[in-house]
CSV table of N, CA and C in Angstrom, one decimal:
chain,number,residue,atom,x,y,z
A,410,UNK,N,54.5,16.6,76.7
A,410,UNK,CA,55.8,16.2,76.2
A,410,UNK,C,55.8,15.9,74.7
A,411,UNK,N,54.7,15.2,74.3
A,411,UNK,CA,54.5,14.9,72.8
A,411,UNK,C,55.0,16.3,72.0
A,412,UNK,N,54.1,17.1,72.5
A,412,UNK,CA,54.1,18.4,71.8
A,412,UNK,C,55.3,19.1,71.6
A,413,UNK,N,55.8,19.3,73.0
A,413,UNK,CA,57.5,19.3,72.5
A,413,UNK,C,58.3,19.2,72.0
A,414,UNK,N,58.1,17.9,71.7
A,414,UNK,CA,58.5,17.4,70.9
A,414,UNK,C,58.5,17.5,69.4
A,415,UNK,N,57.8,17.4,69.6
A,415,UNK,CA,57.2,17.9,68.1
A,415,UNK,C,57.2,19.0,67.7
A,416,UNK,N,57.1,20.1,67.9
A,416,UNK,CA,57.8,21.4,68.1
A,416,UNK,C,59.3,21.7,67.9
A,417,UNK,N,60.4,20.9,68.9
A,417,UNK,CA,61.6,21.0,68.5
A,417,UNK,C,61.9,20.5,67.6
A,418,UNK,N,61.6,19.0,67.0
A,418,UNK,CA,61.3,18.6,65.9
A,418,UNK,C,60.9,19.5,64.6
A,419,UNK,N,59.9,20.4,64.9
A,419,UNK,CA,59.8,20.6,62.9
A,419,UNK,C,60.8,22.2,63.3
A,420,UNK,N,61.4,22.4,64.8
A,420,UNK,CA,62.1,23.9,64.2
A,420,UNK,C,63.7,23.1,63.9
A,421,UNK,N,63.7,21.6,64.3
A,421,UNK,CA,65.3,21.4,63.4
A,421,UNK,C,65.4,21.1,62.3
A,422,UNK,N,63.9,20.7,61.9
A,422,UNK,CA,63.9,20.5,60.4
A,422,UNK,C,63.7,22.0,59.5
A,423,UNK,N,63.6,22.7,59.8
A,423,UNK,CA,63.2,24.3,59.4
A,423,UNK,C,64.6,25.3,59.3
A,424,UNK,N,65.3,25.1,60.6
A,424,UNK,CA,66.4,25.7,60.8
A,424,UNK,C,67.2,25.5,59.3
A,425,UNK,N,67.8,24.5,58.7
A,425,UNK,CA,68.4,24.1,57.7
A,425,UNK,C,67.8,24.9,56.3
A,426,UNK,N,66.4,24.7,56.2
A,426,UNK,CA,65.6,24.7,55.0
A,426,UNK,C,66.2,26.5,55.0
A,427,UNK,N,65.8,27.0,56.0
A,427,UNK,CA,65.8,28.6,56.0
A,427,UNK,C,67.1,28.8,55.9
A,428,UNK,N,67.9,28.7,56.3
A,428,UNK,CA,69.5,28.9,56.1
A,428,UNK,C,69.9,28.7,54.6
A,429,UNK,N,69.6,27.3,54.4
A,429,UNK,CA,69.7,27.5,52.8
A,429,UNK,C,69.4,28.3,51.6
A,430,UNK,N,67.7,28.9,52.1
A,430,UNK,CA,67.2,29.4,51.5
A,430,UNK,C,67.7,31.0,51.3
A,431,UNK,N,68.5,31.5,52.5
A,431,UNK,CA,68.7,32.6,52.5
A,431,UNK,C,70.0,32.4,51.7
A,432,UNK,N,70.6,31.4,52.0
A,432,UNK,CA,72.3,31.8,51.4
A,432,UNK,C,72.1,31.7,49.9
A,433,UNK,N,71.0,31.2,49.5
A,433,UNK,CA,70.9,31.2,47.5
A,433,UNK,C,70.5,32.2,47.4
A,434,UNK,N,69.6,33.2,47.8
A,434,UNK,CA,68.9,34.5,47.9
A,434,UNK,C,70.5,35.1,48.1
A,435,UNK,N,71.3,35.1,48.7
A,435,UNK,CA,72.3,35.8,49.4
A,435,UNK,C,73.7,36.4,48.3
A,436,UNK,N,73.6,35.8,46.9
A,436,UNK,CA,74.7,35.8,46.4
A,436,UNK,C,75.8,35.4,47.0
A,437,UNK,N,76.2,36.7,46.5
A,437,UNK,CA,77.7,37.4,46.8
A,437,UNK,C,78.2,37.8,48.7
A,438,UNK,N,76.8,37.5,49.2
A,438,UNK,CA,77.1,38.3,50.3
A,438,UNK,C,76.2,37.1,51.4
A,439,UNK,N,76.9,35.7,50.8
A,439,UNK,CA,76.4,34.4,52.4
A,439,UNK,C,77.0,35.0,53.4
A,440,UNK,N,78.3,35.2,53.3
A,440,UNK,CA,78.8,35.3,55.0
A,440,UNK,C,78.3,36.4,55.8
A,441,UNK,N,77.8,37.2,55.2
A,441,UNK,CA,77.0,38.2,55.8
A,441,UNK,C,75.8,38.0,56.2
A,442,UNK,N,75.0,37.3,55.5
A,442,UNK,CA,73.5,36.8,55.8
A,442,UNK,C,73.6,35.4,56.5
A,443,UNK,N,74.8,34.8,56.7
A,443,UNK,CA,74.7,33.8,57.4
A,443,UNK,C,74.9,34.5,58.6
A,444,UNK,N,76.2,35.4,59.6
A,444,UNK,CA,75.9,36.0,60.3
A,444,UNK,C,74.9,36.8,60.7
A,445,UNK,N,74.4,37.2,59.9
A,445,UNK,CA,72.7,38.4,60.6
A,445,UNK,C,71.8,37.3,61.1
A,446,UNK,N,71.8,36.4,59.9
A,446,UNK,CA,70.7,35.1,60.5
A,446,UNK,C,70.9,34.2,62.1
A,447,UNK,N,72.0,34.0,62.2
A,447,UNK,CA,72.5,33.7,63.6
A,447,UNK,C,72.6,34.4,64.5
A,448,UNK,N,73.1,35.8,64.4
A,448,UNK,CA,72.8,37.0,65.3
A,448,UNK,C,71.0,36.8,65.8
A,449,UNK,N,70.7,36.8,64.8
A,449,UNK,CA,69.2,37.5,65.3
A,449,UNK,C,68.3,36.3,65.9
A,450,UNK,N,68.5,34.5,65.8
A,450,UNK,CA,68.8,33.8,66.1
A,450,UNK,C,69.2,33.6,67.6
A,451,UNK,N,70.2,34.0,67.2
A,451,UNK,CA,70.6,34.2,69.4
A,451,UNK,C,69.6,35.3,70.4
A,452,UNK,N,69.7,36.5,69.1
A,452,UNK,CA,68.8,37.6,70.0
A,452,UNK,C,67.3,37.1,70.6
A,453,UNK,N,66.9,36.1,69.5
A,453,UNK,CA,65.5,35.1,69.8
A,453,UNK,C,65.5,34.4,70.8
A,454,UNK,N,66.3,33.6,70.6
A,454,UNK,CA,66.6,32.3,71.9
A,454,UNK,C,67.0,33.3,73.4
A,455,UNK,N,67.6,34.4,73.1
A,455,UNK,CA,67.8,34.9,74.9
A,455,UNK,C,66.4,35.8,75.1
A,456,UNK,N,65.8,37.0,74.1
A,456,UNK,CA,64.8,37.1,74.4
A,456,UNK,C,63.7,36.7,74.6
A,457,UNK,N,63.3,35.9,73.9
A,457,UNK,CA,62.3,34.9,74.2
A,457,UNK,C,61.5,34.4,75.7
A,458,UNK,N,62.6,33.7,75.7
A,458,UNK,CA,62.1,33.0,77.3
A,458,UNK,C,62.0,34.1,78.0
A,459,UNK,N,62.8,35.3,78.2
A,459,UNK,CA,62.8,36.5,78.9
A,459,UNK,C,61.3,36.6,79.2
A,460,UNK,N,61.1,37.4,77.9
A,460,UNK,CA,59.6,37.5,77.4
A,460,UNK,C,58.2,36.8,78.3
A,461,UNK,N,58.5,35.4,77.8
A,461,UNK,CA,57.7,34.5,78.0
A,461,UNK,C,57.5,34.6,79.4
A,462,UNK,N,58.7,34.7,80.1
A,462,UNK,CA,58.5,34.4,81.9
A,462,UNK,C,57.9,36.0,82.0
A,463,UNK,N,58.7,37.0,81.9
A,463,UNK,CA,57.4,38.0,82.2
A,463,UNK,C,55.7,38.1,81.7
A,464,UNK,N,55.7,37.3,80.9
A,464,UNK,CA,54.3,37.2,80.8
A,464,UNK,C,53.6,36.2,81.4
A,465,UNK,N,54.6,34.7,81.8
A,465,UNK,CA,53.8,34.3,82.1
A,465,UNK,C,53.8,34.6,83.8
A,466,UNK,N,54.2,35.5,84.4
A,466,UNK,CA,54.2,36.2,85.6
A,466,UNK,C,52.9,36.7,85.5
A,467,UNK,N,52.3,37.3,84.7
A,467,UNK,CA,50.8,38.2,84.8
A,467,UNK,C,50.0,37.5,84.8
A,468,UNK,N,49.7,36.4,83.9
A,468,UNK,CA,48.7,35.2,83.7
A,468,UNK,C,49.5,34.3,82.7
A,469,UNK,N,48.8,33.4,83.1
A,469,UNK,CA,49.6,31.3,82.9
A,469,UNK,C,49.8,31.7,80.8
A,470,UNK,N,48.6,32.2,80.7
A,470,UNK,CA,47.8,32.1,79.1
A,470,UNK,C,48.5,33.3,78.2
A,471,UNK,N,48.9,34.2,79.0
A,471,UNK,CA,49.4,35.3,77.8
A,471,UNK,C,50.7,35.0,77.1
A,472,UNK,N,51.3,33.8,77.7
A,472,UNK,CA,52.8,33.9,76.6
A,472,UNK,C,52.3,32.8,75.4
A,473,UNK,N,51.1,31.9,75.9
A,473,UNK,CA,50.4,31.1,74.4
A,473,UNK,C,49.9,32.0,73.5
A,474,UNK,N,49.0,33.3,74.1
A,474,UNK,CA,48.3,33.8,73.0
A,474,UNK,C,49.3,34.5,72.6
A,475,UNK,N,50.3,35.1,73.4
A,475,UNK,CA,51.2,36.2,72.5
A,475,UNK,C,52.1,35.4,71.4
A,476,UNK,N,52.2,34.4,71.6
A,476,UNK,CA,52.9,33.3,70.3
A,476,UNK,C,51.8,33.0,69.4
A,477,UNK,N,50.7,32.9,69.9
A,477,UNK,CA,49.5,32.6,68.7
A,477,UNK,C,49.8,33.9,68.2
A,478,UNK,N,49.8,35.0,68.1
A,478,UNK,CA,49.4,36.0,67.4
A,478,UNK,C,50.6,36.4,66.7
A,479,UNK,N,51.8,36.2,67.4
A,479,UNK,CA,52.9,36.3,66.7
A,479,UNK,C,53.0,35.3,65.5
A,480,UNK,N,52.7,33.7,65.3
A,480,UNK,CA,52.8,32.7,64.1
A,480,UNK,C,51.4,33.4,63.2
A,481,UNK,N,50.6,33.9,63.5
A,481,UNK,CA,49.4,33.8,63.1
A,481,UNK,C,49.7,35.3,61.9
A,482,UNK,N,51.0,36.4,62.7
A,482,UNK,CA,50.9,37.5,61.6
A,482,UNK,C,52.1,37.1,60.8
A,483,UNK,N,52.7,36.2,61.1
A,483,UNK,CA,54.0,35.7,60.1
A,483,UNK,C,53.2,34.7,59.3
A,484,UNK,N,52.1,34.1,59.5
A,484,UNK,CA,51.3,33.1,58.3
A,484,UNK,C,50.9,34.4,57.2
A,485,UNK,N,50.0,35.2,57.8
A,485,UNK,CA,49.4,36.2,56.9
A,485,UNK,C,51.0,36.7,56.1
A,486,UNK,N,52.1,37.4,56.6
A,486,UNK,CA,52.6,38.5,55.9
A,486,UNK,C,53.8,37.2,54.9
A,487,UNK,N,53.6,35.4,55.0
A,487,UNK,CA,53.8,34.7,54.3
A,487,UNK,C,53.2,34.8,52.6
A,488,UNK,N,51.8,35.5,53.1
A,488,UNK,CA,51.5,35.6,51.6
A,488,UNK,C,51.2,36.8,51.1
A,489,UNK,N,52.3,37.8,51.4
A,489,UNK,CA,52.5,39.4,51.1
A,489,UNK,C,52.9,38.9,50.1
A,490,UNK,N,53.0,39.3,48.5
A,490,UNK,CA,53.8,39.0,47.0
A,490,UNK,C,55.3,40.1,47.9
A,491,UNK,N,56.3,39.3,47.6
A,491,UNK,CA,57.4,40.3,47.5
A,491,UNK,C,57.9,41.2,46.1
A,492,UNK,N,58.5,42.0,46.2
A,492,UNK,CA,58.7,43.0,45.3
A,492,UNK,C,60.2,42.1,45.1
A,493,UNK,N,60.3,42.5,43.6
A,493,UNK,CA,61.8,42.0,43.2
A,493,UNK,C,62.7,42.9,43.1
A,494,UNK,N,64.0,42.7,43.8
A,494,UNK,CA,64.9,43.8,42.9
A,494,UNK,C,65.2,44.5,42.2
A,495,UNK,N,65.8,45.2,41.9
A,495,UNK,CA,65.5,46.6,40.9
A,495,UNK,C,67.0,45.8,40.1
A,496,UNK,N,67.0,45.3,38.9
A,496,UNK,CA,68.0,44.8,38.2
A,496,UNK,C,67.7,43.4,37.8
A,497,UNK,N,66.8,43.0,38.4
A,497,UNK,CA,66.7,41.5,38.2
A,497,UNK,C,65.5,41.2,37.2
A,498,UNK,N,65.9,40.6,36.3
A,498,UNK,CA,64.4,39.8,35.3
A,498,UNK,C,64.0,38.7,35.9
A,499,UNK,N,62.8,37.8,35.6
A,499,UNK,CA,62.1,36.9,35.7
A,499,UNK,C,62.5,36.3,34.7
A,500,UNK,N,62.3,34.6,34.9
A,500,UNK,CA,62.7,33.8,33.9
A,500,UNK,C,61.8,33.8,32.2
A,501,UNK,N,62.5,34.1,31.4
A,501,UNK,CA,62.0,34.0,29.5
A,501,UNK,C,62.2,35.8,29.6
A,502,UNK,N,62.8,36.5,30.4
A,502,UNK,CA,62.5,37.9,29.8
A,502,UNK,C,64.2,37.8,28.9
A,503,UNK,N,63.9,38.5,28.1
A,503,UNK,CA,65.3,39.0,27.2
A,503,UNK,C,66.3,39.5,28.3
């Protein structure tokens, strides 16, 4: 139960951080990235559990390791460098 907790806990503190982060990234075009973000959002929360119950139909352990492996390739591709826009400078360029 702790765990649970603690888990819903750091995704409501997350939910906010990411939203914000996208709408500054977003210009001109929040209302549109605020809809995609929520769309895909929903598509998570009904797939998900889907998921999870058919796996955990096969064995108890495959919907933990398939979430280990899922956080585990979003840590790694965390520290992919992103490519910048094609128009945009970096701060001090002319």
């Amino acid at each position: 139960m702790l765990l649970t907790f603690l888990v819903f806990l750091a995704s409501d503190m997350l939910r906010p951080a990411v939203n914000t982060w996208l709408s500054k990234m977003a210009g001109d075009e929040q209302g549109f990235i605020a809809g995609m973000s929520s769309a895909y959002m929903s598509l998570g929360n009904v797939t998900g559990p889907v998921l999870a119950g058919l796996l955990f139909e096969q064995d108890v352990d495959f919907p933990y390791m398939c979430a280990g492996i899922v956080l585990l390739a979003c840590f790694v591709l965390s520290f992919v460098p992103r490519k910048e826009p094609r128009g945009t400078s970096q701060k001090g360029d002319s």
